[in-house]
Short mmCIF file of C-alpha atoms in Angstrom, two decimals:
data_model
loop_
_atom_site.label_atom_id
_atom_site.label_comp_id
_atom_site.label_asym_id
_atom_site.label_seq_id
_atom_site.Cartn_x
_atom_site.Cartn_y
_atom_site.Cartn_z
CA MET A 1 -10.57 3.34 -75.32
CA LEU A 2 -10.02 4.57 -78.48
CA SER A 3 -6.46 4.47 -80.19
CA SER A 4 -5.05 6.77 -81.75
CA SER A 5 -5.50 5.71 -85.46
CA ASP A 6 -9.14 4.86 -84.81
CA PHE A 7 -9.86 8.44 -83.09
CA ASN A 8 -8.41 10.07 -86.15
CA LYS A 9 -10.96 8.45 -88.51
CA LYS A 10 -13.70 9.63 -86.15
CA GLN A 11 -15.93 12.48 -86.95
CA ILE A 12 -17.68 15.19 -85.07
CA VAL A 13 -21.03 16.38 -86.30
CA PHE A 14 -23.05 19.41 -86.09
CA VAL A 15 -26.96 19.24 -86.68
CA PHE A 16 -29.07 21.74 -86.52
CA LEU A 17 -32.77 20.62 -85.89
CA ASN A 18 -35.85 22.36 -86.58
CA ARG A 19 -39.11 21.82 -84.72
CA GLY A 20 -40.74 18.38 -85.87
CA GLU A 21 -37.84 17.08 -86.63
CA LYS A 22 -36.48 13.59 -85.39
CA LEU A 23 -32.87 11.98 -84.86
CA CYS A 24 -33.04 8.00 -85.46
CA PHE A 25 -31.31 5.50 -87.27
CA SER A 26 -31.64 3.37 -90.50
CA ASN A 27 -29.26 0.35 -91.54
CA ASP A 28 -26.77 1.24 -88.89
CA ASN A 29 -27.01 4.98 -90.30
CA PHE A 30 -27.03 7.90 -87.95
CA VAL A 31 -30.31 9.93 -89.46
CA ILE A 32 -32.17 13.00 -88.97
CA LYS A 33 -35.72 13.00 -90.99
CA THR A 34 -37.90 16.19 -91.55
CA SER A 35 -41.62 16.54 -90.16
CA ASP A 36 -42.67 14.79 -93.19
CA GLY A 37 -40.12 11.90 -93.19
CA LYS A 38 -37.88 12.90 -95.51
CA ILE A 39 -34.15 12.28 -94.72
CA LYS A 40 -32.37 15.43 -94.34
CA PHE A 41 -28.83 14.22 -93.20
CA GLN A 42 -27.47 10.86 -92.89
CA CYS A 43 -24.10 9.32 -91.83
CA THR A 44 -22.45 5.75 -91.03
CA CYS A 45 -22.82 4.86 -87.07
CA TYR A 46 -18.98 3.43 -87.55
CA ARG A 47 -17.47 6.88 -88.39
CA LEU A 48 -19.06 8.87 -85.45
CA PHE A 49 -17.37 10.22 -82.21
CA ILE A 50 -19.84 13.16 -81.15
CA VAL A 51 -23.02 14.62 -82.51
CA PHE A 52 -24.14 18.11 -81.75
CA ALA A 53 -27.83 18.37 -81.99
CA ILE A 54 -28.81 22.27 -81.91
CA GLY A 55 -32.35 23.17 -81.64
CA HIS A 56 -35.74 21.62 -81.28
CA GLY A 57 -36.15 18.20 -82.30
CA SER A 58 -37.03 14.27 -80.90
CA ILE A 59 -34.63 11.57 -81.10
CA THR A 60 -35.95 7.69 -80.63
CA SER A 61 -34.88 5.22 -78.36
CA GLY A 62 -33.28 3.07 -81.18
CA LEU A 63 -30.70 5.80 -82.00
CA ILE A 64 -29.94 5.72 -78.32
CA GLN A 65 -29.25 1.99 -78.37
CA LYS A 66 -27.12 2.55 -81.46
CA ALA A 67 -25.37 4.94 -79.93
CA LYS A 68 -24.42 3.11 -76.90
CA LYS A 69 -23.25 -0.29 -79.55
CA HIS A 70 -21.41 1.88 -81.46
CA ARG A 71 -19.57 4.26 -79.05
CA PHE A 72 -20.44 7.91 -79.78
CA SER A 73 -21.99 10.90 -77.71
CA ILE A 74 -25.18 12.91 -78.69
CA VAL A 75 -24.70 16.39 -76.73
CA MET A 76 -28.65 18.15 -77.08
CA VAL A 77 -27.91 21.91 -77.65
CA THR A 78 -30.44 24.73 -77.02
CA GLN A 79 -31.14 27.13 -79.90
CA SER A 80 -29.05 29.66 -77.95
CA LEU A 81 -25.85 27.24 -77.95
CA ARG A 82 -25.93 26.06 -74.50
CA PRO A 83 -25.59 21.98 -74.14
CA TYR A 84 -28.13 21.01 -71.78
CA GLN A 85 -27.86 17.31 -71.90
CA ILE A 86 -25.36 14.42 -72.90
CA ILE A 87 -25.68 11.00 -73.83
CA ASN A 88 -22.44 9.69 -73.58
CA ALA A 89 -21.26 6.27 -74.72
CA MET A 90 -18.20 6.56 -71.84
CA MET A 91 -16.21 3.99 -70.15
CA GLU A 92 -17.98 2.29 -67.13
CA GLY A 93 -16.19 0.44 -64.38
CA ASN A 94 -12.65 1.67 -64.20
CA THR A 95 -12.56 1.20 -60.50
CA LEU A 96 -9.19 1.93 -60.05
CA LEU A 97 -9.08 5.29 -61.89
CA ARG A 98 -11.69 6.45 -59.59
CA LYS A 99 -9.96 5.13 -56.49
CA ALA A 100 -6.87 7.02 -57.64
CA GLN A 101 -8.80 10.20 -58.52
CA TYR A 102 -10.60 10.28 -54.89
CA SER A 103 -7.27 9.48 -53.03
CA TYR A 104 -5.32 12.05 -54.93
CA ASP A 105 -4.63 15.15 -52.25
CA SER A 106 -1.77 17.10 -54.06
CA ILE A 107 -1.82 20.43 -56.01
CA ASP A 108 0.91 19.51 -57.57
CA LEU A 109 -1.43 18.72 -61.04
CA ALA A 110 -3.17 21.99 -60.25
CA LYS A 111 0.34 23.99 -60.61
CA HIS A 112 0.94 21.88 -63.84
CA ILE A 113 -2.28 22.66 -65.33
CA THR A 114 -2.13 26.70 -64.57
CA CYS A 115 1.20 26.80 -65.68
CA ASN A 116 0.47 25.39 -69.06
CA LYS A 117 -3.02 27.77 -69.37
CA ILE A 118 -0.88 30.92 -68.23
CA THR A 119 2.25 29.84 -70.77
CA ASN A 120 0.01 29.51 -73.46
CA GLN A 121 -2.37 32.63 -72.76
CA ARG A 122 1.82 34.49 -72.73
CA GLY A 123 2.51 32.94 -76.03
CA LEU A 124 -0.70 34.52 -77.68
CA LEU A 125 0.07 37.70 -76.44
CA SER A 126 3.58 37.35 -77.81
CA GLY A 127 2.61 36.43 -81.34
CA ILE A 128 0.84 40.09 -81.93
CA ARG A 129 2.76 41.83 -84.48
CA ASN A 130 3.63 45.41 -83.16
CA LYS A 131 2.07 45.21 -79.58
CA ASN A 132 1.09 48.36 -77.81
CA GLN A 133 2.80 49.00 -74.19
CA LYS A 134 -0.09 47.52 -72.56
CA GLN A 135 0.61 44.07 -74.07
CA VAL A 136 4.43 44.49 -73.52
CA GLU A 137 3.61 45.10 -69.94
CA ALA A 138 0.56 42.10 -69.62
CA ILE A 139 3.46 39.75 -71.10
CA ASP A 140 6.22 40.69 -68.34
CA MET A 141 3.09 40.36 -65.74
CA LEU A 142 2.07 36.39 -67.03
CA ASP A 143 5.60 35.93 -66.74
CA THR A 144 5.72 37.04 -62.82
CA TYR A 145 2.43 34.74 -62.15
CA ILE A 146 4.43 32.15 -63.80
CA SER A 147 7.59 32.16 -62.34
CA LYS A 148 5.37 32.34 -58.89
CA ILE A 149 3.35 29.18 -59.02
CA PRO A 150 5.85 26.58 -58.41
CA MET A 151 5.86 28.30 -55.07
CA CYS A 152 2.31 28.02 -54.17
CA SER A 153 1.47 26.26 -51.19
CA ASN A 154 -2.31 25.86 -51.33
CA LEU A 155 -5.46 26.03 -54.02
CA HIS A 156 -6.79 29.19 -52.86
CA GLU A 157 -3.28 31.39 -53.67
CA LEU A 158 -2.99 29.40 -56.52
CA MET A 159 -6.51 30.31 -58.05
CA GLY A 160 -5.70 33.75 -57.21
CA TYR A 161 -2.48 33.96 -59.39
CA GLU A 162 -4.85 32.42 -62.52
CA GLY A 163 -7.51 34.63 -61.64
CA SER A 164 -5.00 37.64 -61.96
CA ALA A 165 -2.98 36.39 -64.84
CA SER A 166 -6.56 35.70 -66.94
CA ARG A 167 -7.75 39.61 -65.92
CA VAL A 168 -4.60 40.59 -67.30
CA TYR A 169 -4.46 38.69 -70.17
CA PHE A 170 -8.09 39.35 -71.34
CA ALA A 171 -7.61 43.04 -70.97
CA SER A 172 -4.98 43.54 -73.25
CA PHE A 173 -5.70 40.69 -76.06
CA PHE A 174 -8.79 41.56 -77.03
CA ASP A 175 -7.96 45.12 -77.53
CA ASN A 176 -9.54 45.39 -80.71
CA VAL A 177 -13.12 45.34 -79.30
CA VAL A 178 -14.77 47.85 -77.01
CA TRP A 179 -15.80 45.48 -74.01
CA LYS A 180 -15.75 45.92 -70.12
CA GLY A 181 -13.64 41.82 -69.52
CA ARG A 182 -14.81 38.49 -69.16
CA ALA A 183 -18.10 37.58 -67.50
CA PRO A 184 -18.88 33.97 -67.59
CA ARG A 185 -22.72 33.25 -68.79
CA THR A 186 -23.58 36.87 -68.66
CA LYS A 187 -23.69 37.40 -72.31
CA CYS A 188 -23.44 41.13 -71.70
CA ASP A 189 -21.62 41.63 -74.91
CA MET A 190 -20.88 40.17 -77.90
CA ILE A 191 -17.02 38.75 -77.01
CA ASN A 192 -18.57 37.50 -73.95
CA THR A 193 -21.58 35.34 -75.91
CA LEU A 194 -18.84 34.21 -78.66
CA LEU A 195 -16.27 32.81 -75.52
CA ASP A 196 -19.16 31.35 -73.67
CA ILE A 197 -20.79 29.63 -77.11
CA GLY A 198 -16.79 28.55 -77.91
CA TYR A 199 -15.89 26.84 -74.66
CA SER A 200 -19.34 25.25 -74.75
CA ILE A 201 -18.43 23.03 -77.44
CA LEU A 202 -15.30 22.78 -76.23
CA PHE A 203 -15.81 21.59 -72.53
CA SER A 204 -18.56 19.12 -73.87
CA PHE A 205 -15.92 17.65 -76.54
CA ILE A 206 -13.02 17.58 -73.50
CA GLU A 207 -15.88 15.95 -71.35
CA ILE A 208 -16.45 13.09 -73.92
CA LEU A 209 -13.05 12.24 -74.18
CA LEU A 210 -12.38 11.82 -70.40
CA GLY A 211 -15.35 9.42 -70.20
CA CYS A 212 -14.01 7.18 -72.84
CA TYR A 213 -11.26 6.77 -70.21
CA GLY A 214 -13.44 6.46 -66.92
CA PHE A 215 -12.93 9.52 -65.40
CA ASP A 216 -15.35 10.97 -62.93
CA THR A 217 -15.43 14.21 -64.20
CA TYR A 218 -17.10 15.51 -61.24
CA CYS A 219 -14.22 15.08 -59.25
CA GLY A 220 -11.24 17.64 -60.11
CA VAL A 221 -7.64 18.52 -59.07
CA MET A 222 -7.76 22.17 -59.25
CA HIS A 223 -11.56 23.27 -59.33
CA ARG A 224 -12.03 21.01 -56.38
CA ASN A 225 -15.33 18.88 -55.80
CA PHE A 226 -18.51 21.24 -55.56
CA TYR A 227 -22.11 20.21 -56.03
CA MET A 228 -22.73 19.06 -59.85
CA ARG A 229 -20.08 20.84 -61.32
CA LYS A 230 -17.83 19.00 -63.60
CA SER A 231 -14.41 19.88 -62.13
CA LEU A 232 -11.88 17.56 -63.88
CA VAL A 233 -13.43 19.03 -67.27
CA CYS A 234 -12.79 22.53 -65.78
CA ASP A 235 -9.46 21.51 -64.91
CA ILE A 236 -8.48 20.06 -68.47
CA ILE A 237 -10.28 22.71 -70.36
CA GLU A 238 -8.01 25.53 -69.10
CA PRO A 239 -4.47 24.95 -71.54
CA PHE A 240 -7.14 25.05 -74.21
CA ARG A 241 -8.78 27.96 -74.20
CA VAL A 242 -6.72 30.24 -76.33
CA LEU A 243 -7.84 27.73 -79.36
CA ILE A 244 -11.25 29.59 -79.13
CA ASP A 245 -9.64 33.11 -78.05
CA ALA A 246 -7.06 33.06 -81.00
CA GLN A 247 -9.85 31.87 -83.08
CA ILE A 248 -12.83 34.51 -81.97
CA LYS A 249 -9.95 37.63 -82.32
CA LYS A 250 -9.06 36.45 -85.80
CA SER A 251 -12.49 36.41 -86.68
CA MET A 252 -13.30 39.83 -85.55
CA ASN A 253 -10.52 40.77 -87.31
CA LEU A 254 -11.70 39.33 -90.83
CA LYS A 255 -14.87 41.10 -90.16
CA GLN A 256 -16.49 37.19 -89.91
CA PHE A 257 -18.43 38.29 -86.66
CA LYS A 258 -21.09 41.27 -86.44
CA GLU A 259 -22.90 43.02 -83.79
CA GLU A 260 -26.14 42.88 -86.28
CA ASP A 261 -25.94 39.12 -86.04
CA PHE A 262 -27.11 39.52 -82.21
CA LEU A 263 -30.65 39.93 -80.42
CA LYS A 264 -30.24 42.07 -77.58
CA LYS A 265 -32.86 40.98 -74.89
CA ASP A 266 -32.68 41.64 -71.25
CA ASN A 267 -29.08 43.25 -71.70
CA ARG A 268 -27.81 40.04 -73.16
CA PHE A 269 -26.72 39.40 -76.23
CA LEU A 270 -28.17 36.69 -77.81
CA LEU A 271 -27.21 34.89 -81.56
CA LYS A 272 -29.98 35.13 -84.06
CA TRP A 273 -30.67 31.17 -85.19
CA VAL A 274 -30.20 32.05 -88.66
CA LYS A 275 -26.88 32.74 -88.05
CA ASN A 276 -25.88 29.54 -85.84
CA PRO A 277 -24.46 27.10 -88.47
CA ASP A 278 -22.09 29.89 -89.42
CA TYR A 279 -20.62 31.05 -85.97
CA VAL A 280 -20.75 27.27 -84.74
CA SER A 281 -18.58 26.38 -87.87
CA ILE A 282 -16.10 29.01 -87.14
CA LEU A 283 -15.83 28.51 -83.39
CA ALA A 284 -15.93 24.66 -83.95
CA LYS A 285 -12.41 24.65 -86.44
CA PRO A 286 -10.12 25.32 -83.85
CA ILE A 287 -11.27 22.01 -81.89
CA VAL A 288 -11.69 20.03 -84.72
CA ASP A 289 -8.39 21.25 -86.13
CA ASN A 290 -6.81 20.04 -82.57
CA LYS A 291 -8.78 17.14 -81.78
CA MET A 292 -5.69 14.64 -82.25
CA HIS A 293 -3.79 17.28 -79.60
CA ILE A 294 -6.83 17.08 -77.41
CA HIS A 295 -7.04 13.60 -77.54
CA ALA A 296 -3.19 12.85 -77.25
CA TYR A 297 -3.00 15.23 -73.92
CA ILE A 298 -6.08 13.52 -72.21
CA GLN A 299 -4.62 9.56 -73.32
CA GLN A 300 -1.03 10.90 -71.74
CA TYR A 301 -2.63 12.34 -68.72
CA TYR A 302 -5.03 9.55 -68.15
CA ARG A 303 -1.72 7.02 -68.31
CA SER A 304 0.53 9.62 -66.49
CA PHE A 305 -2.10 9.67 -63.22
CA MET A 306 -2.89 6.24 -63.51
CA LYS A 307 1.13 5.13 -62.90
CA ARG A 308 2.06 8.12 -60.41
CA LYS A 309 4.30 9.27 -62.60
CA PRO A 310 6.34 12.58 -61.95
CA MET A 311 5.23 16.35 -63.15
CA ASP A 312 7.67 16.35 -66.31
CA GLU A 313 5.81 13.16 -67.65
CA TYR A 314 2.45 15.17 -67.46
CA PRO A 315 1.68 16.41 -71.15
CA LEU A 316 1.66 19.92 -71.90
CA PHE A 317 -0.79 21.27 -74.77
CA LYS A 318 1.64 24.05 -76.67
CA TYR A 319 -0.27 26.62 -78.46
#
């Protein structure tokens, strides 16, 4: 497990690969070589925490061995910015934690996470200057949902409030653009594509952090077990989604995101490859800026879960 001081020194690296380029190592350095063997990028393995490798390239078995030795993870990402494979330097053999996960059958943690998420959504709306009537009404509705969460008796009821709150929040927060609302993975408009990209980067980062403590990421407390779904990551990401939401709205207001940067194919908005570095840099910024807060949250969650602490001792992320 990483201490906070060690984690603070670790780097999150994004590399963009062209065909024929190779991920490898040399003298304890992580190296990218071009198709003609020239070094395009290198950094010491000792400082790495995650490498996001985006695009078409190959990876050597030696680098995989070094990743295991130096305990850094490699996330392979398509040109359309969809993670498809993680070489995860996770902690293995934490059987006591796994037993605790498999035996947990309360909805208290689900309530705690959901309340944190909606409270952060409310905080984003409250921070808007010169709020319109729709936004004022949305804040009141979110307050109503927050007040109802403690009385929920089952997950179905809780997820109903969470879904209703998200619809209200998205409809009023992104009021400066024309869109039909949140539709995950459809990429039906620019905002949904941006949210998918940002959430995917955040999802991978949280998955790797959970792996550092030995969690079974498929065993959730709110998103309950479902075949091949990393339910615990789906849970822990919830309070942090506002980081991506806020960055997207800020960048839209600054005209950093433009529709001409996207290709429209089969009614899906796909970011042009040449624009990937610019957009990833912007969308990853709130994650990098808050990496210590995210790490502290997961560290405290682990300690609280293992010691069966009361809910008021579990972490909260306050935006």
